[in-house]
């Protein structure tokens, strides 16, 4: 079964450093997403991406965050200057169609720890 | 704004007992509805979804859920719990085109006692 692949599985970074989280969505999917889950809390939407541009973003997704699809397969989330409160599990997801009518597929996540 | 309520942050059942995890949504227009499972230190795995058609939806691992428009609910059930079902379960919704994001409930941690 097709998978969404995320790397690395775990990243530790110092406060103020830039991090890039990487994702390879399912190849025939058109919509890409980032979500995060702070330890013990619910999964929160960050951003959705379609046709090489951001289609929607949450209030969490401020100027410190950016997304990019640098080639035909990768989808990245960059945090420019990490804060302690950015520590969370970050999930990439993709969907074939809008609003997930055929479902959303999630990756296994990157656990980001900011120290 | 659309919201999802999962009643009971922790549910404990005995092995072999019925599992019932509750989910209610807030919108007047029925959204697309999803249940995801998260095993410890793992990602989110889709259990089942309802978008249209039959209101009783069967998913993986013996789980099923019924969409009840009158009750704005999408409760998850399994007739007989297994130890391997111990995990966190998330109900999620997406609007039918108004937005393209999933909104998650706060999750229910299911414990299965031997």
PDB file of N, CA and C in Angstrom, chain A residues 51-95:
ATOM      1  N   UNK A  51      -1.197  22.720  -5.896  1.00  0.00           N
ATOM      2  CA  UNK A  51      -0.812  23.420  -7.130  1.00  0.00           C
ATOM      3  C   UNK A  51       0.321  24.422  -6.865  1.00  0.00           C
ATOM      4  N   UNK A  52       1.280  23.968  -6.059  1.00  0.00           N
ATOM      5  CA  UNK A  52       2.489  24.740  -5.764  1.00  0.00           C
ATOM      6  C   UNK A  52       2.265  26.014  -4.978  1.00  0.00           C
ATOM      7  N   UNK A  53       1.172  26.055  -4.246  1.00  0.00           N
ATOM      8  CA  UNK A  53       0.996  27.198  -3.362  1.00  0.00           C
ATOM      9  C   UNK A  53       0.187  26.796  -2.137  1.00  0.00           C
ATOM     10  N   UNK A  54       0.324  27.605  -1.091  1.00  0.00           N
ATOM     11  CA  UNK A  54      -0.440  27.375   0.121  1.00  0.00           C
ATOM     12  C   UNK A  54      -1.906  27.660  -0.164  1.00  0.00           C
ATOM     13  N   UNK A  55      -2.768  26.698   0.155  1.00  0.00           N
ATOM     14  CA  UNK A  55      -4.194  26.897  -0.056  1.00  0.00           C
ATOM     15  C   UNK A  55      -4.902  27.298   1.240  1.00  0.00           C
ATOM     16  N   UNK A  56      -4.331  26.934   2.354  1.00  0.00           N
ATOM     17  CA  UNK A  56      -4.923  27.302   3.637  1.00  0.00           C
ATOM     18  C   UNK A  56      -3.869  27.160   4.714  1.00  0.00           C
ATOM     19  N   UNK A  57      -3.928  28.023   5.724  1.00  0.00           N
ATOM     20  CA  UNK A  57      -3.011  27.885   6.852  1.00  0.00           C
ATOM     21  C   UNK A  57      -3.717  28.295   8.131  1.00  0.00           C
ATOM     22  N   UNK A  58      -3.224  27.755   9.234  1.00  0.00           N
ATOM     23  CA  UNK A  58      -3.823  28.083  10.523  1.00  0.00           C
ATOM     24  C   UNK A  58      -3.068  29.258  11.151  1.00  0.00           C
ATOM     25  N   UNK A  59      -3.597  29.715  12.267  1.00  0.00           N
ATOM     26  CA  UNK A  59      -2.966  30.835  12.963  1.00  0.00           C
ATOM     27  C   UNK A  59      -1.617  30.427  13.558  1.00  0.00           C
ATOM     28  N   UNK A  60      -1.403  29.124  13.711  1.00  0.00           N
ATOM     29  CA  UNK A  60      -0.120  28.629  14.206  1.00  0.00           C
ATOM     30  C   UNK A  60       0.970  28.875  13.163  1.00  0.00           C
ATOM     31  N   UNK A  61       0.617  28.777  11.929  1.00  0.00           N
ATOM     32  CA  UNK A  61       1.569  28.850  10.809  1.00  0.00           C
ATOM     33  C   UNK A  61       1.925  30.313  10.557  1.00  0.00           C
ATOM     34  N   UNK A  62       2.823  30.830  11.385  1.00  0.00           N
ATOM     35  CA  UNK A  62       3.213  32.238  11.252  1.00  0.00           C
ATOM     36  C   UNK A  62       4.454  32.361  10.364  1.00  0.00           C
ATOM     37  N   UNK A  63       5.057  33.530  10.392  1.00  0.00           N
ATOM     38  CA  UNK A  63       6.179  33.819   9.481  1.00  0.00           C
ATOM     39  C   UNK A  63       7.401  32.948   9.746  1.00  0.00           C
ATOM     40  N   UNK A  64       7.439  32.267  10.884  1.00  0.00           N
ATOM     41  CA  UNK A  64       8.558  31.379  11.169  1.00  0.00           C
ATOM     42  C   UNK A  64       8.483  30.082  10.366  1.00  0.00           C
ATOM     43  N   UNK A  65       7.310  29.802   9.831  1.00  0.00           N
ATOM     44  CA  UNK A  65       7.097  28.559   9.104  1.00  0.00           C
ATOM     45  C   UNK A  65       7.044  28.828   7.593  1.00  0.00           C
ATOM     46  N   UNK A  66       7.526  27.868   6.830  1.00  0.00           N
ATOM     47  CA  UNK A  66       7.341  27.929   5.387  1.00  0.00           C
ATOM     48  C   UNK A  66       7.291  26.500   4.855  1.00  0.00           C
ATOM     49  N   UNK A  67       6.654  26.345   3.711  1.00  0.00           N
ATOM     50  CA  UNK A  67       6.588  25.039   3.070  1.00  0.00           C
ATOM     51  C   UNK A  67       7.042  25.192   1.629  1.00  0.00           C
ATOM     52  N   UNK A  68       7.499  24.053   1.101  1.00  0.00           N
ATOM     53  CA  UNK A  68       8.033  24.085  -0.251  1.00  0.00           C
ATOM     54  C   UNK A  68       7.917  22.699  -0.861  1.00  0.00           C
ATOM     55  N   UNK A  69       7.703  22.680  -2.161  1.00  0.00           N
ATOM     56  CA  UNK A  69       7.772  21.429  -2.895  1.00  0.00           C
ATOM     57  C   UNK A  69       8.899  21.625  -3.905  1.00  0.00           C
ATOM     58  N   UNK A  70      10.126  21.340  -3.496  1.00  0.00           N
ATOM     59  CA  UNK A  70      11.296  21.704  -4.302  1.00  0.00           C
ATOM     60  C   UNK A  70      11.436  20.895  -5.585  1.00  0.00           C
ATOM     61  N   UNK A  71      10.823  19.732  -5.619  1.00  0.00           N
ATOM     62  CA  UNK A  71      10.882  18.905  -6.830  1.00  0.00           C
ATOM     63  C   UNK A  71       9.571  18.154  -6.930  1.00  0.00           C
ATOM     64  N   UNK A  72       9.510  17.149  -7.805  1.00  0.00           N
ATOM     65  CA  UNK A  72       8.248  16.460  -8.012  1.00  0.00           C
ATOM     66  C   UNK A  72       7.863  15.470  -6.945  1.00  0.00           C
ATOM     67  N   UNK A  73       8.758  15.278  -5.935  1.00  0.00           N
ATOM     68  CA  UNK A  73       8.431  14.244  -4.961  1.00  0.00           C
ATOM     69  C   UNK A  73       8.459  14.724  -3.512  1.00  0.00           C
ATOM     70  N   UNK A  74       9.306  15.690  -3.186  1.00  0.00           N
ATOM     71  CA  UNK A  74       9.449  16.090  -1.793  1.00  0.00           C
ATOM     72  C   UNK A  74       8.530  17.253  -1.421  1.00  0.00           C
ATOM     73  N   UNK A  75       8.186  17.282  -0.139  1.00  0.00           N
ATOM     74  CA  UNK A  75       7.384  18.365   0.418  1.00  0.00           C
ATOM     75  C   UNK A  75       8.000  18.677   1.770  1.00  0.00           C
ATOM     76  N   UNK A  76       8.448  19.914   1.967  1.00  0.00           N
ATOM     77  CA  UNK A  76       9.197  20.229   3.179  1.00  0.00           C
ATOM     78  C   UNK A  76       8.509  21.290   4.017  1.00  0.00           C
ATOM     79  N   UNK A  77       8.772  21.201   5.329  1.00  0.00           N
ATOM     80  CA  UNK A  77       8.340  22.211   6.285  1.00  0.00           C
ATOM     81  C   UNK A  77       9.599  22.783   6.919  1.00  0.00           C
ATOM     82  N   UNK A  78       9.749  24.095   6.815  1.00  0.00           N
ATOM     83  CA  UNK A  78      10.904  24.760   7.413  1.00  0.00           C
ATOM     84  C   UNK A  78      10.430  25.614   8.570  1.00  0.00           C
ATOM     85  N   UNK A  79      11.138  25.487   9.690  1.00  0.00           N
ATOM     86  CA  UNK A  79      10.927  26.389  10.818  1.00  0.00           C
ATOM     87  C   UNK A  79      12.183  27.212  10.922  1.00  0.00           C
ATOM     88  N   UNK A  80      12.046  28.512  10.755  1.00  0.00           N
ATOM     89  CA  UNK A  80      13.222  29.363  10.566  1.00  0.00           C
ATOM     90  C   UNK A  80      14.035  29.517  11.844  1.00  0.00           C
ATOM     91  N   UNK A  81      13.406  29.788  12.935  1.00  0.00           N
ATOM     92  CA  UNK A  81      14.109  30.015  14.193  1.00  0.00           C
ATOM     93  C   UNK A  81      13.302  29.324  15.291  1.00  0.00           C
ATOM     94  N   UNK A  82      13.724  28.114  15.622  1.00  0.00           N
ATOM     95  CA  UNK A  82      12.888  27.291  16.492  1.00  0.00           C
ATOM     96  C   UNK A  82      12.789  27.839  17.907  1.00  0.00           C
ATOM     97  N   UNK A  83      11.609  27.614  18.492  1.00  0.00           N
ATOM     98  CA  UNK A  83      11.363  27.970  19.877  1.00  0.00           C
ATOM     99  C   UNK A  83      11.095  26.681  20.663  1.00  0.00           C
ATOM    100  N   UNK A  84      11.193  26.788  21.975  1.00  0.00           N
ATOM    101  CA  UNK A  84      10.933  25.606  22.806  1.00  0.00           C
ATOM    102  C   UNK A  84       9.536  25.050  22.544  1.00  0.00           C
ATOM    103  N   UNK A  85       8.585  25.954  22.335  1.00  0.00           N
ATOM    104  CA  UNK A  85       7.197  25.524  22.135  1.00  0.00           C
ATOM    105  C   UNK A  85       6.937  24.887  20.772  1.00  0.00           C
ATOM    106  N   UNK A  86       7.949  24.866  19.912  1.00  0.00           N
ATOM    107  CA  UNK A  86       7.822  24.153  18.638  1.00  0.00           C
ATOM    108  C   UNK A  86       8.051  22.656  18.802  1.00  0.00           C
ATOM    109  N   UNK A  87       8.486  22.243  19.979  1.00  0.00           N
ATOM    110  CA  UNK A  87       8.686  20.817  20.239  1.00  0.00           C
ATOM    111  C   UNK A  87       7.356  20.099  20.101  1.00  0.00           C
ATOM    112  N   UNK A  88       7.306  19.124  19.211  1.00  0.00           N
ATOM    113  CA  UNK A  88       6.060  18.435  18.895  1.00  0.00           C
ATOM    114  C   UNK A  88       6.363  17.319  17.920  1.00  0.00           C
ATOM    115  N   UNK A  89       5.343  16.501  17.665  1.00  0.00           N
ATOM    116  CA  UNK A  89       5.402  15.548  16.569  1.00  0.00           C
ATOM    117  C   UNK A  89       4.779  16.241  15.361  1.00  0.00           C
ATOM    118  N   UNK A  90       5.475  16.232  14.259  1.00  0.00           N
ATOM    119  CA  UNK A  90       4.980  16.852  13.030  1.00  0.00           C
ATOM    120  C   UNK A  90       4.618  15.756  12.025  1.00  0.00           C
ATOM    121  N   UNK A  91       3.384  15.813  11.572  1.00  0.00           N
ATOM    122  CA  UNK A  91       2.893  14.825  10.615  1.00  0.00           C
ATOM    123  C   UNK A  91       2.693  15.472   9.244  1.00  0.00           C
ATOM    124  N   UNK A  92       3.176  14.795   8.247  1.00  0.00           N
ATOM    125  CA  UNK A  92       2.869  15.150   6.869  1.00  0.00           C
ATOM    126  C   UNK A  92       1.713  14.267   6.408  1.00  0.00           C
ATOM    127  N   UNK A  93       0.858  14.788   5.560  1.00  0.00           N
ATOM    128  CA  UNK A  93      -0.240  14.006   5.015  1.00  0.00           C
ATOM    129  C   UNK A  93      -0.453  14.395   3.562  1.00  0.00           C
ATOM    130  N   UNK A  94      -1.091  13.515   2.829  1.00  0.00           N
ATOM    131  CA  UNK A  94      -1.459  13.849   1.458  1.00  0.00           C
ATOM    132  C   UNK A  94      -2.836  13.266   1.159  1.00  0.00           C
ATOM    133  N   UNK A  95      -3.494  13.847   0.181  1.00  0.00           N
ATOM    134  CA  UNK A  95      -4.797  13.332  -0.249  1.00  0.00           C
ATOM    135  C   UNK A  95      -4.917  13.465  -1.752  1.00  0.00           C
TER     136      UNK A  95
END
